[in-house]
Coordinates of C-alpha atoms and ligand atoms in Angstrom, one line a residue:
Chain A
M2 CA -16.3 -26.6 6.4
P3 CA -18.3 -29.8 6.6
S4 CA -21.3 -30.4 8.8
V5 CA -21.6 -33.1 11.5
M6 CA -24.2 -34.9 9.4
E7 CA -21.9 -35.0 6.4
L8 CA -19.2 -36.6 8.4
Y9 CA -21.6 -39.0 10.1
Q10 CA -22.7 -40.3 6.7
F11 CA -19.2 -41.8 6.1
L12 CA -18.7 -43.3 9.6
P13 CA -19.4 -47.0 10.2
K14 CA -22.6 -46.1 12.0
T15 CA -22.4 -49.2 14.3
N16 CA -22.0 -47.2 17.6
C17 CA -19.4 -49.7 18.8
K18 CA -17.9 -47.2 21.2
K19 CA -14.3 -48.3 20.4
C20 CA -13.4 -44.7 19.8
G21 CA -14.4 -43.8 23.3
E22 CA -17.5 -41.9 22.3
S23 CA -20.9 -43.4 22.9
T24 CA -22.2 -43.1 19.3
C25 CA -20.8 -42.5 15.8
M26 CA -22.7 -39.2 15.8
A27 CA -20.8 -38.1 18.9
F28 CA -17.5 -39.1 17.2
A29 CA -18.5 -37.0 14.2
V30 CA -18.9 -34.0 16.5
A31 CA -15.5 -34.8 18.1
I32 CA -13.6 -35.0 14.8
L33 CA -15.2 -31.8 13.6
S34 CA -14.1 -29.9 16.7
R35 CA -10.7 -31.6 16.4
K36 CA -10.9 -33.2 19.8
K37 CA -10.5 -36.6 18.1
K38 CA -8.7 -37.8 15.0
I39 CA -10.3 -40.0 12.3
S40 CA -7.7 -42.7 13.1
E41 CA -9.2 -43.1 16.6
C42 CA -12.1 -45.0 15.1
P43 CA -10.6 -48.6 14.7
P44 CA -13.2 -50.0 12.3
I45 CA -12.7 -47.2 9.8
L46 CA -9.0 -48.1 9.5
E47 CA -10.0 -51.5 8.0
T48 CA -9.6 -51.8 4.3
S49 CA -13.3 -52.2 3.5
F50 CA -13.8 -48.7 4.8
K51 CA -10.9 -47.2 2.8
K52 CA -13.2 -45.2 0.4
Q53 CA -15.2 -43.7 3.3
K54 CA -12.0 -42.9 5.3
D55 CA -10.6 -41.1 2.2
K56 CA -13.8 -39.1 1.9
L57 CA -13.8 -38.1 5.6
E58 CA -10.2 -36.9 5.2
S59 CA -11.0 -34.8 2.2
L60 CA -14.0 -33.3 4.0
L61 CA -11.8 -32.4 6.9
L62 CA -8.9 -31.2 4.8
P63 CA -9.8 -27.5 4.9
T64 CA -9.6 -27.5 8.7
A65 CA -6.4 -29.5 8.8
G66 CA -4.2 -26.3 9.1
A67 CA -6.3 -25.0 11.9
E68 CA -4.7 -24.2 15.2
E69 CA -6.1 -25.5 18.5
T70 CA -8.4 -22.6 18.7
G71 CA -9.8 -23.4 15.3
M72 CA -8.0 -20.4 13.8
M73 CA -7.0 -20.7 10.1
V74 CA -5.2 -18.1 8.1
H75 CA -5.7 -18.2 4.4
H76 CA -2.3 -17.1 3.3
E77 CA -3.3 -16.6 -0.3
L78 CA -5.8 -13.9 0.8
C79 CA -3.6 -12.2 3.4
T80 CA -2.0 -8.9 2.2
G81 CA 0.1 -8.5 5.3
C82 CA -1.6 -5.2 6.2
G83 CA -1.2 -5.9 9.9
N84 CA -4.7 -4.8 10.9
C85 CA -5.1 -8.1 12.9
V86 CA -1.7 -7.6 14.5
V87 CA -2.8 -4.3 15.9
A88 CA -6.4 -5.1 16.6
C89 CA -6.0 -8.3 18.6
P90 CA -6.7 -7.5 22.2
V91 CA -4.0 -10.0 23.3
D92 CA -1.4 -8.3 21.2
V93 CA -2.5 -4.9 22.6
A94 CA -2.2 -6.2 26.2
N95 CA 1.1 -8.1 25.7
D96 CA 2.9 -5.5 23.6
P97 CA 1.7 -2.0 24.6
K98 CA 4.7 -0.2 23.0
G99 CA 4.7 -2.2 19.8
A100 CA 1.6 -3.8 18.2
A101 CA -0.8 -1.7 20.4
V102 CA 0.4 1.5 18.9
G103 CA 0.7 0.3 15.3
C104 CA 4.4 -0.5 15.3
A105 CA 6.1 -3.8 14.6
P106 CA 5.7 -6.2 17.5
T107 CA 8.5 -5.8 20.1
N108 CA 8.3 -9.2 21.8
E109 CA 7.5 -12.8 21.2
K110 CA 4.3 -12.7 23.3
V111 CA 2.0 -11.5 20.5
I112 CA -0.3 -13.8 18.6
F113 CA 0.1 -12.2 15.1
K114 CA 3.3 -11.3 13.3
V115 CA 3.8 -10.6 9.6
V116 CA 6.6 -12.7 8.0
D117 CA 7.4 -12.5 4.3
G118 CA 4.4 -10.3 3.8
K119 CA 1.9 -12.7 5.4
V120 CA 0.5 -13.2 8.8
L121 CA 1.8 -15.9 11.1
A122 CA -0.1 -16.9 14.2
S123 CA 1.7 -18.2 17.3
N124 CA 1.1 -18.3 21.1
I125 CA -2.3 -19.5 20.1
K126 CA -3.2 -20.5 23.6
E127 CA -3.3 -16.9 24.5
C128 CA -6.2 -16.4 22.2
R129 CA -9.4 -15.4 23.9
R130 CA -11.2 -18.2 22.2
F131 CA -9.1 -20.7 23.9
G132 CA -9.3 -22.2 27.4
K133 CA -11.9 -22.2 30.1
N134 CA -12.9 -18.6 30.1
R135 CA -13.1 -18.3 26.4
V136 CA -15.1 -15.6 24.7
L137 CA -16.2 -15.3 21.1
C138 CA -13.7 -12.7 20.0
Y139 CA -13.9 -11.2 16.5
A140 CA -11.2 -8.6 16.8
C141 CA -9.0 -10.2 14.2
I142 CA -11.8 -11.2 11.8
D143 CA -13.6 -7.9 11.6
P144 CA -10.6 -5.8 10.6
C145 CA -9.5 -8.2 7.9
P146 CA -10.9 -6.9 4.6
T147 CA -9.9 -10.0 2.7
G148 CA -11.5 -12.6 5.0
A149 CA -8.1 -14.2 5.5
I150 CA -8.7 -15.2 9.1
E151 CA -11.4 -17.8 9.9
F152 CA -12.3 -19.9 12.9
V153 CA -13.4 -23.4 12.1
Chain B
M23 CA 15.8 -2.4 10.7
I24 CA 15.5 -1.1 7.2
T25 CA 13.0 1.2 5.5
C26 CA 10.5 -0.2 3.0
T27 CA 10.2 1.6 -0.3
G28 CA 7.1 -0.2 -1.4
C29 CA 4.9 2.9 -1.0
A30 CA 5.0 6.4 0.4
L31 CA 4.4 5.2 4.0
L32 CA 8.1 4.3 4.1
C33 CA 7.7 1.9 7.0
E34 CA 10.9 2.1 9.1
D35 CA 10.4 -1.0 11.2
I36 CA 11.3 -3.7 8.7
E37 CA 13.6 -6.5 9.6
V38 CA 15.4 -8.5 7.0
I39 CA 17.3 -11.7 7.1
I40 CA 20.0 -11.7 4.5
E41 CA 21.9 -14.8 3.3
N42 CA 24.4 -14.9 0.4
N43 CA 23.6 -11.3 -0.5
S44 CA 19.9 -12.0 -1.1
V45 CA 16.9 -11.4 1.2
K46 CA 15.8 -14.6 2.7
E47 CA 13.0 -13.3 5.0
T48 CA 11.3 -10.1 5.7
R49 CA 9.4 -9.2 8.9
N50 CA 6.7 -6.6 9.4
A51 CA 6.6 -5.6 5.8
C52 CA 3.2 -6.1 4.1
R53 CA 3.0 -8.3 1.0
R54 CA 3.6 -5.4 -1.4
G55 CA 6.6 -4.3 0.7
A56 CA 8.0 -7.8 1.0
A57 CA 7.9 -8.2 -2.8
R58 CA 9.7 -4.9 -3.2
I59 CA 12.4 -5.8 -0.7
K60 CA 12.9 -9.2 -2.2
G61 CA 13.8 -7.5 -5.4
C62 CA 12.9 -7.6 -9.1
V63 CA 11.4 -10.6 -10.8
N64 CA 13.7 -9.9 -13.7
R65 CA 16.9 -7.9 -13.0
M66 CA 17.8 -5.4 -15.7
V67 CA 21.1 -5.8 -17.5
P68 CA 22.9 -3.0 -19.3
S69 CA 22.0 -3.0 -23.0
I70 CA 21.9 -1.0 -26.2
D71 CA 19.2 -1.9 -28.7
Q72 CA 18.2 -4.7 -26.4
K73 CA 21.7 -6.3 -26.7
P74 CA 23.7 -6.7 -23.5
V75 CA 26.7 -4.5 -23.2
D76 CA 29.1 -3.3 -20.5
I77 CA 27.5 -0.7 -18.2
D78 CA 30.1 1.9 -19.2
I79 CA 29.2 1.5 -22.9
S80 CA 25.5 2.0 -22.1
L81 CA 26.3 5.1 -20.2
K82 CA 28.3 6.5 -23.1
K83 CA 25.5 5.8 -25.5
A84 CA 23.1 7.6 -23.1
I85 CA 25.3 10.6 -23.0
Q86 CA 25.5 10.7 -26.7
I87 CA 21.8 10.6 -27.1
L88 CA 21.2 13.3 -24.5
K89 CA 23.9 15.5 -26.1
N90 CA 22.5 15.2 -29.5
A91 CA 18.9 15.8 -28.5
K92 CA 17.4 19.3 -29.2
A93 CA 14.4 18.8 -26.9
P94 CA 15.2 16.1 -24.3
M95 CA 12.9 15.2 -21.5
L96 CA 13.5 13.6 -18.1
F97 CA 10.7 11.6 -16.5
G98 CA 10.0 9.4 -13.5
F99 CA 11.6 9.8 -10.1
G100 CA 8.8 8.5 -7.9
N101 CA 11.0 5.6 -7.0
S102 CA 14.3 7.6 -6.6
T103 CA 15.9 9.0 -3.5
N104 CA 16.0 12.8 -2.9
E105 CA 19.6 12.8 -3.8
A106 CA 19.0 11.2 -7.2
Q107 CA 16.1 13.6 -7.8
K108 CA 18.3 16.6 -7.1
K109 CA 20.9 15.3 -9.5
A110 CA 18.1 14.9 -12.1
I111 CA 17.1 18.5 -11.7
Q112 CA 20.7 19.6 -12.2
L113 CA 21.0 17.5 -15.2
A114 CA 17.8 18.8 -16.7
K115 CA 19.1 22.4 -16.1
K116 CA 22.4 21.6 -17.7
I117 CA 20.9 20.1 -20.9
N118 CA 17.9 22.5 -21.1
A119 CA 15.5 19.6 -20.8
A120 CA 11.9 19.3 -19.9
L121 CA 11.3 17.6 -16.5
D122 CA 8.2 15.8 -15.3
D123 CA 7.2 13.0 -12.9
T124 CA 4.4 10.6 -12.3
S125 CA 2.6 13.2 -10.0
S126 CA 1.8 15.0 -13.2
F127 CA -1.1 12.5 -13.7
C128 CA -1.4 11.6 -10.1
Q129 CA -1.3 13.7 -6.9
G130 CA 0.7 16.6 -8.2
H131 CA -2.1 19.1 -8.1
L132 CA -2.8 18.3 -4.5
I133 CA 0.8 18.3 -3.3
E134 CA 1.2 21.7 -4.9
K135 CA -1.6 23.0 -2.7
V136 CA 0.0 21.5 0.4
L137 CA 3.4 23.1 -0.4
H138 CA 1.6 26.5 -0.9
N139 CA -0.1 26.0 2.5
K140 CA -3.5 26.2 0.9
F141 CA -5.0 24.0 3.6
R142 CA -4.2 22.4 6.9
T143 CA -2.4 19.2 6.8
C144 CA -0.7 17.2 9.6
S145 CA 1.8 14.4 10.1
L146 CA 0.9 10.7 10.3
D147 CA 2.2 10.6 13.9
E148 CA -0.3 13.3 14.8
I149 CA -3.0 11.2 13.2
R150 CA -2.1 8.2 15.2
N151 CA -2.1 10.2 18.4
K152 CA -5.1 12.5 17.9
A153 CA -7.3 11.7 15.0
D154 CA -10.9 10.7 15.7
V155 CA -12.7 11.0 12.4
L156 CA -11.0 9.6 9.3
V157 CA -12.4 10.1 5.8
Y158 CA -10.8 7.9 3.1
W159 CA -12.0 9.7 0.0
G160 CA -11.3 8.1 -3.4
S161 CA -8.5 6.2 -1.7
D162 CA -8.2 2.5 -1.2
A163 CA -5.4 2.8 1.4
Q164 CA -5.8 -0.9 2.3
D165 CA -4.6 -1.7 -1.2
S166 CA -2.2 1.1 -2.1
Q167 CA -0.6 1.8 1.3
P168 CA -1.4 -1.5 3.0
R169 CA -0.2 -0.6 6.5
H170 CA -1.8 2.9 6.6
L171 CA -4.8 1.8 8.7
S172 CA -2.8 -0.4 11.0
R173 CA 0.3 1.8 11.5
F174 CA -1.2 5.2 11.7
S175 CA -4.8 6.0 10.9
Y176 CA -7.4 3.7 12.3
F177 CA -6.3 0.7 14.3
P178 CA -3.5 1.8 16.6
R179 CA -3.9 3.3 20.0
G180 CA -2.6 6.8 20.3
E181 CA -2.0 9.4 23.0
L182 CA -5.5 10.8 22.9
R183 CA -7.0 7.7 21.5
Q184 CA -6.2 5.1 24.1
R185 CA -9.3 3.0 23.5
G186 CA -8.3 2.4 19.9
Y187 CA -10.5 2.1 16.9
E188 CA -13.5 0.4 18.6
E189 CA -14.5 3.4 20.6
D190 CA -12.2 6.3 19.8
R191 CA -12.1 6.5 16.0
L192 CA -14.7 6.6 13.3
A193 CA -13.7 5.7 9.7
I194 CA -15.7 6.8 6.7
A195 CA -15.2 5.9 3.1
I196 CA -16.4 7.9 0.1
D197 CA -15.7 6.1 -3.2
V198 CA -17.2 4.9 -6.4
R199 CA -16.8 1.3 -5.4
E200 CA -16.8 -0.7 -2.2
S201 CA -13.0 -1.1 -1.9
N202 CA -11.3 -3.1 0.8
T203 CA -10.9 0.2 2.7
A204 CA -14.6 0.8 2.4
K205 CA -15.3 -2.7 3.8
I206 CA -13.5 -1.7 7.0
C207 CA -15.6 1.5 7.2
K208 CA -18.7 -0.6 7.8
G209 CA -21.9 1.5 8.0
H210 CA -20.1 4.6 6.9
F211 CA -19.5 4.0 3.3
Y212 CA -20.9 6.6 0.9
R213 CA -21.0 5.4 -2.7
I214 CA -20.8 8.1 -5.3
P215 CA -21.2 8.0 -9.0
L216 CA -18.1 8.2 -11.2
K217 CA -16.8 11.8 -11.3
G218 CA -19.4 12.5 -8.6
D219 CA -16.9 14.0 -6.2
R220 CA -17.6 17.6 -7.0
E221 CA -21.3 17.3 -6.6
F222 CA -20.8 15.5 -3.3
I223 CA -18.5 18.2 -2.0
L224 CA -21.0 20.9 -3.0
A225 CA -23.8 19.1 -1.2
L226 CA -21.7 18.5 1.8
M227 CA -20.7 22.2 2.0
D228 CA -24.5 23.0 1.9
A229 CA -25.2 20.6 4.7
L230 CA -22.3 22.0 6.7
S231 CA -23.7 25.6 6.3
G232 CA -27.1 24.5 7.5
K233 CA -28.7 24.5 4.0
V234 CA -30.7 21.5 2.8
P235 CA -28.5 19.9 0.1
T236 CA -30.0 19.0 -3.2
Y237 CA -28.1 15.7 -3.3
D238 CA -29.2 12.9 -1.0
P239 CA -30.1 15.3 1.8
K240 CA -30.6 12.7 4.6
K241 CA -27.2 11.1 4.2
M242 CA -25.5 14.5 3.7
L243 CA -26.9 16.0 6.8
E244 CA -25.9 12.9 8.7
L245 CA -22.4 13.0 7.4
A246 CA -22.1 16.8 8.1
A247 CA -23.2 16.2 11.7
I248 CA -20.4 13.6 12.1
L249 CA -17.8 15.8 10.6
K250 CA -18.7 18.8 12.7
K251 CA -18.3 16.8 15.9
A252 CA -14.8 15.8 15.0
E253 CA -12.0 16.9 17.4
F254 CA -9.2 16.1 15.0
G255 CA -10.4 15.0 11.6
V256 CA -8.5 14.0 8.5
I257 CA -9.5 13.7 4.9
F258 CA -7.3 11.2 3.1
A259 CA -7.5 12.5 -0.4
G260 CA -6.8 9.6 -2.8
I261 CA -6.1 9.6 -6.4
G262 CA -9.8 8.9 -7.1
L263 CA -10.7 12.2 -5.6
T264 CA -7.8 14.2 -6.9
Y265 CA -8.3 13.0 -10.4
S266 CA -12.0 13.6 -10.4
I267 CA -11.7 17.3 -9.3
K268 CA -8.3 18.0 -10.9
D269 CA -9.6 21.0 -12.8
D270 CA -11.0 22.5 -9.7
I271 CA -8.8 21.5 -6.7
D272 CA -9.8 24.7 -5.0
I273 CA -13.2 23.2 -4.2
L274 CA -11.4 21.0 -1.7
V275 CA -9.7 24.0 -0.2
A276 CA -13.2 25.6 0.2
L277 CA -14.4 22.4 1.9
S278 CA -11.5 22.4 4.3
D279 CA -12.3 26.0 5.2
K280 CA -15.7 24.8 6.3
L281 CA -14.2 22.1 8.5
P282 CA -11.8 23.9 10.9
N283 CA -10.9 20.7 12.7
F284 CA -10.0 18.8 9.6
H285 CA -6.7 18.2 7.9
I286 CA -6.0 17.0 4.4
M287 CA -3.5 14.3 3.6
P288 CA -2.6 13.6 0.0
M289 CA -2.4 9.8 -0.4
V290 CA 0.8 9.3 -2.3
G291 CA 1.6 6.0 -4.0
H292 CA 5.2 5.8 -5.2
Y293 CA 7.6 6.0 -2.3
N294 CA 9.2 9.4 -3.1
M295 CA 6.8 11.2 -5.4
R296 CA 6.2 13.8 -2.7
G297 CA 10.0 14.1 -2.5
F298 CA 10.3 15.0 -6.2
N299 CA 7.5 17.6 -5.9
E300 CA 9.2 19.2 -2.9
N301 CA 12.7 19.1 -4.4
L302 CA 11.6 20.7 -7.6
F303 CA 9.4 23.2 -5.7
N304 CA 12.4 24.3 -3.6
E305 CA 14.4 24.8 -6.7
T306 CA 11.9 26.3 -9.1
G307 CA 8.6 27.0 -7.3
F308 CA 6.8 24.4 -9.3
V309 CA 6.1 20.7 -8.5
N310 CA 6.2 19.2 -12.0
R311 CA 5.8 20.0 -15.8
V312 CA 8.8 22.3 -16.2
K313 CA 11.4 23.0 -18.9
F314 CA 14.7 24.6 -18.3
S315 CA 16.0 27.1 -20.8
E316 CA 19.4 28.8 -20.3
G317 CA 18.9 29.1 -16.6
K318 CA 15.2 30.0 -16.7
T319 CA 12.4 27.7 -15.7
I320 CA 9.2 27.6 -17.8
H321 CA 6.2 25.9 -16.3
D322 CA 3.6 24.8 -18.7
D323 CA 1.1 22.0 -19.1
K324 CA 2.7 21.2 -22.4
Y325 CA 5.7 19.9 -20.5
S326 CA 3.6 17.2 -18.9
I327 CA 4.7 13.8 -20.2
V328 CA 1.3 13.2 -21.7
E329 CA 1.1 16.5 -23.6
A330 CA 4.8 16.3 -24.6
L331 CA 4.4 12.9 -26.2
K332 CA 1.1 13.7 -27.8
E333 CA 2.4 16.8 -29.4
N334 CA 5.7 15.2 -30.4
T335 CA 7.7 18.0 -28.7
V336 CA 10.4 15.8 -27.2
D337 CA 13.1 14.1 -29.2
A338 CA 14.7 11.9 -26.5
L339 CA 13.4 10.6 -23.2
L340 CA 15.3 9.6 -20.1
V341 CA 13.1 7.5 -17.7
V342 CA 14.3 6.9 -14.2
G343 CA 12.6 4.4 -11.9
S344 CA 9.3 4.6 -13.6
D345 CA 7.3 2.6 -16.2
P346 CA 5.4 5.0 -18.4
V347 CA 4.7 2.3 -20.9
S348 CA 2.5 0.4 -18.4
S349 CA 0.9 3.5 -16.8
L350 CA 0.2 5.8 -19.8
P351 CA -2.7 5.4 -22.2
R352 CA -1.8 3.3 -25.2
S353 CA -2.5 6.2 -27.7
I354 CA 0.4 8.1 -26.1
I355 CA 2.8 5.2 -25.8
S356 CA 2.9 4.8 -29.6
H357 CA 4.8 8.2 -29.7
L358 CA 7.6 6.6 -27.7
A359 CA 8.5 4.3 -30.5
S360 CA 9.7 7.2 -32.6
I361 CA 12.2 8.7 -30.1
P362 CA 15.2 7.2 -28.3
V363 CA 14.3 6.1 -24.8
I364 CA 16.9 5.6 -22.1
C365 CA 15.8 3.7 -19.0
I366 CA 17.5 3.6 -15.6
D367 CA 15.9 1.1 -13.3
P368 CA 16.8 -1.9 -11.1
C369 CA 14.3 -4.2 -12.9
V370 CA 13.1 -5.1 -16.3
T371 CA 9.9 -3.1 -17.0
M372 CA 7.6 -2.6 -20.0
T373 CA 9.5 0.6 -20.7
S374 CA 12.9 -1.1 -20.5
K375 CA 11.7 -3.5 -23.1
I376 CA 11.3 -0.8 -25.7
A377 CA 14.2 1.4 -24.5
I378 CA 17.3 1.9 -26.8
V379 CA 19.6 2.1 -23.8
N380 CA 19.1 0.4 -20.5
I381 CA 21.2 1.3 -17.5
P382 CA 20.6 -0.9 -14.4
C383 CA 20.9 0.5 -10.9
A384 CA 20.7 -0.6 -7.3
V385 CA 17.4 -1.0 -5.5
S386 CA 17.2 2.0 -3.2
G387 CA 16.4 1.2 0.4
I388 CA 18.0 -2.2 0.3
E389 CA 21.0 -2.1 -2.0
S390 CA 21.7 1.6 -1.6
S391 CA 21.0 4.4 1.0
G392 CA 19.6 7.9 0.8
T393 CA 16.6 9.8 2.0
A394 CA 13.0 10.1 0.9
I395 CA 9.9 12.1 1.8
R396 CA 7.0 10.3 3.3
M397 CA 3.5 11.1 2.2
D398 CA 3.1 13.5 5.1
G399 CA 6.4 15.4 4.4
K400 CA 8.6 13.7 7.0
V401 CA 12.2 13.0 5.7
V402 CA 13.0 9.4 6.2
E403 CA 16.3 7.7 5.9
L404 CA 16.8 4.7 3.6
K405 CA 19.4 2.2 4.7
K406 CA 21.6 0.0 2.7
A407 CA 21.4 -3.6 3.8
M408 CA 23.4 -5.4 1.1
A409 CA 25.7 -4.9 -1.8
S410 CA 24.8 -4.5 -5.4
N411 CA 26.7 -5.0 -8.6
Y412 CA 25.3 -1.8 -9.9
P413 CA 25.7 1.9 -8.9
D414 CA 22.6 3.6 -7.4
D415 CA 20.5 5.9 -9.6
E416 CA 22.1 8.9 -7.9
N417 CA 25.5 7.8 -9.1
V418 CA 24.3 7.0 -12.6
L419 CA 22.8 10.5 -12.9
K420 CA 26.0 12.0 -11.4
R421 CA 28.1 10.3 -14.0
L422 CA 25.8 11.6 -16.8
L423 CA 26.0 15.0 -15.2
E424 CA 29.8 15.0 -15.1
V425 CA 30.4 14.0 -18.6
I426 CA 27.7 16.0 -20.4
Ligands
SF4_525 S1 -15.3 -46.4 16.9 FE1 -16.1 -45.8 14.9 S2 -17.8 -47.1 14.5 FE2 -17.4 -47.3 16.6 S3 -18.7 -45.8 17.6 FE3 -16.8 -44.8 17.3 S4 -17.1 -43.9 15.3 FE4 -18.7 -45.4 15.5
SF4_526 S1 -5.9 -8.3 8.6 FE1 -6.1 -10.0 7.2 S2 -5.0 -9.4 5.4 FE2 -4.4 -8.1 7.1 S3 -2.5 -9.1 7.9 FE3 -4.3 -9.8 9.1 S4 -4.9 -11.7 8.0 FE4 -3.6 -10.6 6.6
SF4_527 S1 -9.9 -14.2 18.3 FE1 -9.4 -12.4 19.4 S2 -7.9 -13.0 20.9 FE2 -8.0 -14.6 19.4 S3 -6.4 -14.1 17.9 FE3 -8.4 -13.2 17.1 S4 -8.3 -11.1 18.0 FE4 -6.8 -12.2 19.1
SF4_528 S1 2.8 -0.2 3.8 FE1 4.1 0.5 2.1 S2 6.1 1.1 3.1 FE2 4.9 -0.1 4.6 S3 5.6 -2.2 4.3 FE3 3.8 -2.0 3.0 S4 4.6 -1.3 1.0 FE4 6.3 -1.1 2.5

């Protein structure tokens, strides 16, 4: 995952505010946290900035698949073991007779499901890292032995 | 819902979406299971001398080979249903064959002790509901039985373990390397040297009896204290442990005597290896390595596949649902080249590539039904979810049995 400084290097650095942010640095923070998209900076869409725009896109590519909470599942690492399915506190609360006790999820309210041998995340808004009262939950990261779940 | 036959956990909660007689999607199965359910990479076709023939012709050839053999051997069965295994035992009896399975170089020794009630064991459901201290010993469950920790042993909430793994369970790993399972047992991983299991057990027994162990005393006393406090403990004995103490399995029995609240669970790999051991045990009192001779059963290590091939004591080999060429040492494989090999399997394997006769069969648990025995001894039903062009292995063995 890139740093704010790395992204800033490739922005126009004019602080023109057209993006709605007060500085290019603030815009860099915004694109990194996925609050803004690169295309929201009008100057960078100009052809003279093409190279810099491409560079920014490639820097942000690894986070492109991230859900709104920043969750990314690296499918190539996932073994489908289901540890995250059973350990996620949201799954436990929403599916006490299924995921909570180690069985297959019994409803659609769970965050994690294993499809074709790999984990799929849905209902991402239920994640404790999301919304106003968010907490830094690690309950799906810690039980994953392959490091397949990451928050960016 | 179907049952996955990817490993001896036999997960019964698998959903499949089938289109045009092939599996389009699996739900709840782990990666290993999904691959198994989706079928072979290369489907086997009936053949003789590696040339495709009609299945009936390959069957006839197999019958001829088995009839002419003076010392035939039947091997495999870890991936066969109970029904197929029972047919294989009958066939071996009928043709006075030697009979062995993969447990012979795997968990056979341990399962034998279980069947003789040499130590306490328990069911996976009891583990989910009651277990508080889990010891993964020489076992990388995360890799070999991927859903073990999530379905039964560590992560789920159970009747007496409502607060789940965070507060109610403690997981310990003892292994020669930091496996994926050991990674989950953060802070409770005991690394041992290769073949160091015996010494570790002896030191642990000292620590449990209040003696100062000679080997790593601080860690041993700490571990002994944890184990003593367990209300319902389980030692998951993996192949690493069994293999390392195979000449003295009783040492594990002695350890379990010192841990009255502990249970020992043999970590079985192939989905119905325990089934084979139980079926043969019920019939003969032995779990593997037997030869039938005019109604009598002889049990001897020389009837293990390894010894039999090494000593050249078999003159034909029937392999069912197993791939000895990929799992046995190369020095032994070379002996296979000099005898006729018959292979019954759904998929092309290294063994089928050298076999004289190949007889394809349906994939059990998806193309054919039956029963199997889970690693803890529970009988699980396998369901058929779609049709196959080929008979199941039970039927192939039945036909061999009828004609010979
Ligand atoms: S629109 Fe682009 S150039 Fe202008 S302040 Fe925002 S990031 Fe900087
Ligand atoms: S814990 Fe990790 S490997 Fe297991 S299913 Fe979840 S993401 Fe995949
Ligand atoms: S961070 Fe916590 S709540 Fe969010 S998906 Fe992971 S385990 Fe569930
Ligand atoms: S853990 Fe074993 S039985 Fe369960 S889905 Fe995975 S391979 Fe199949």
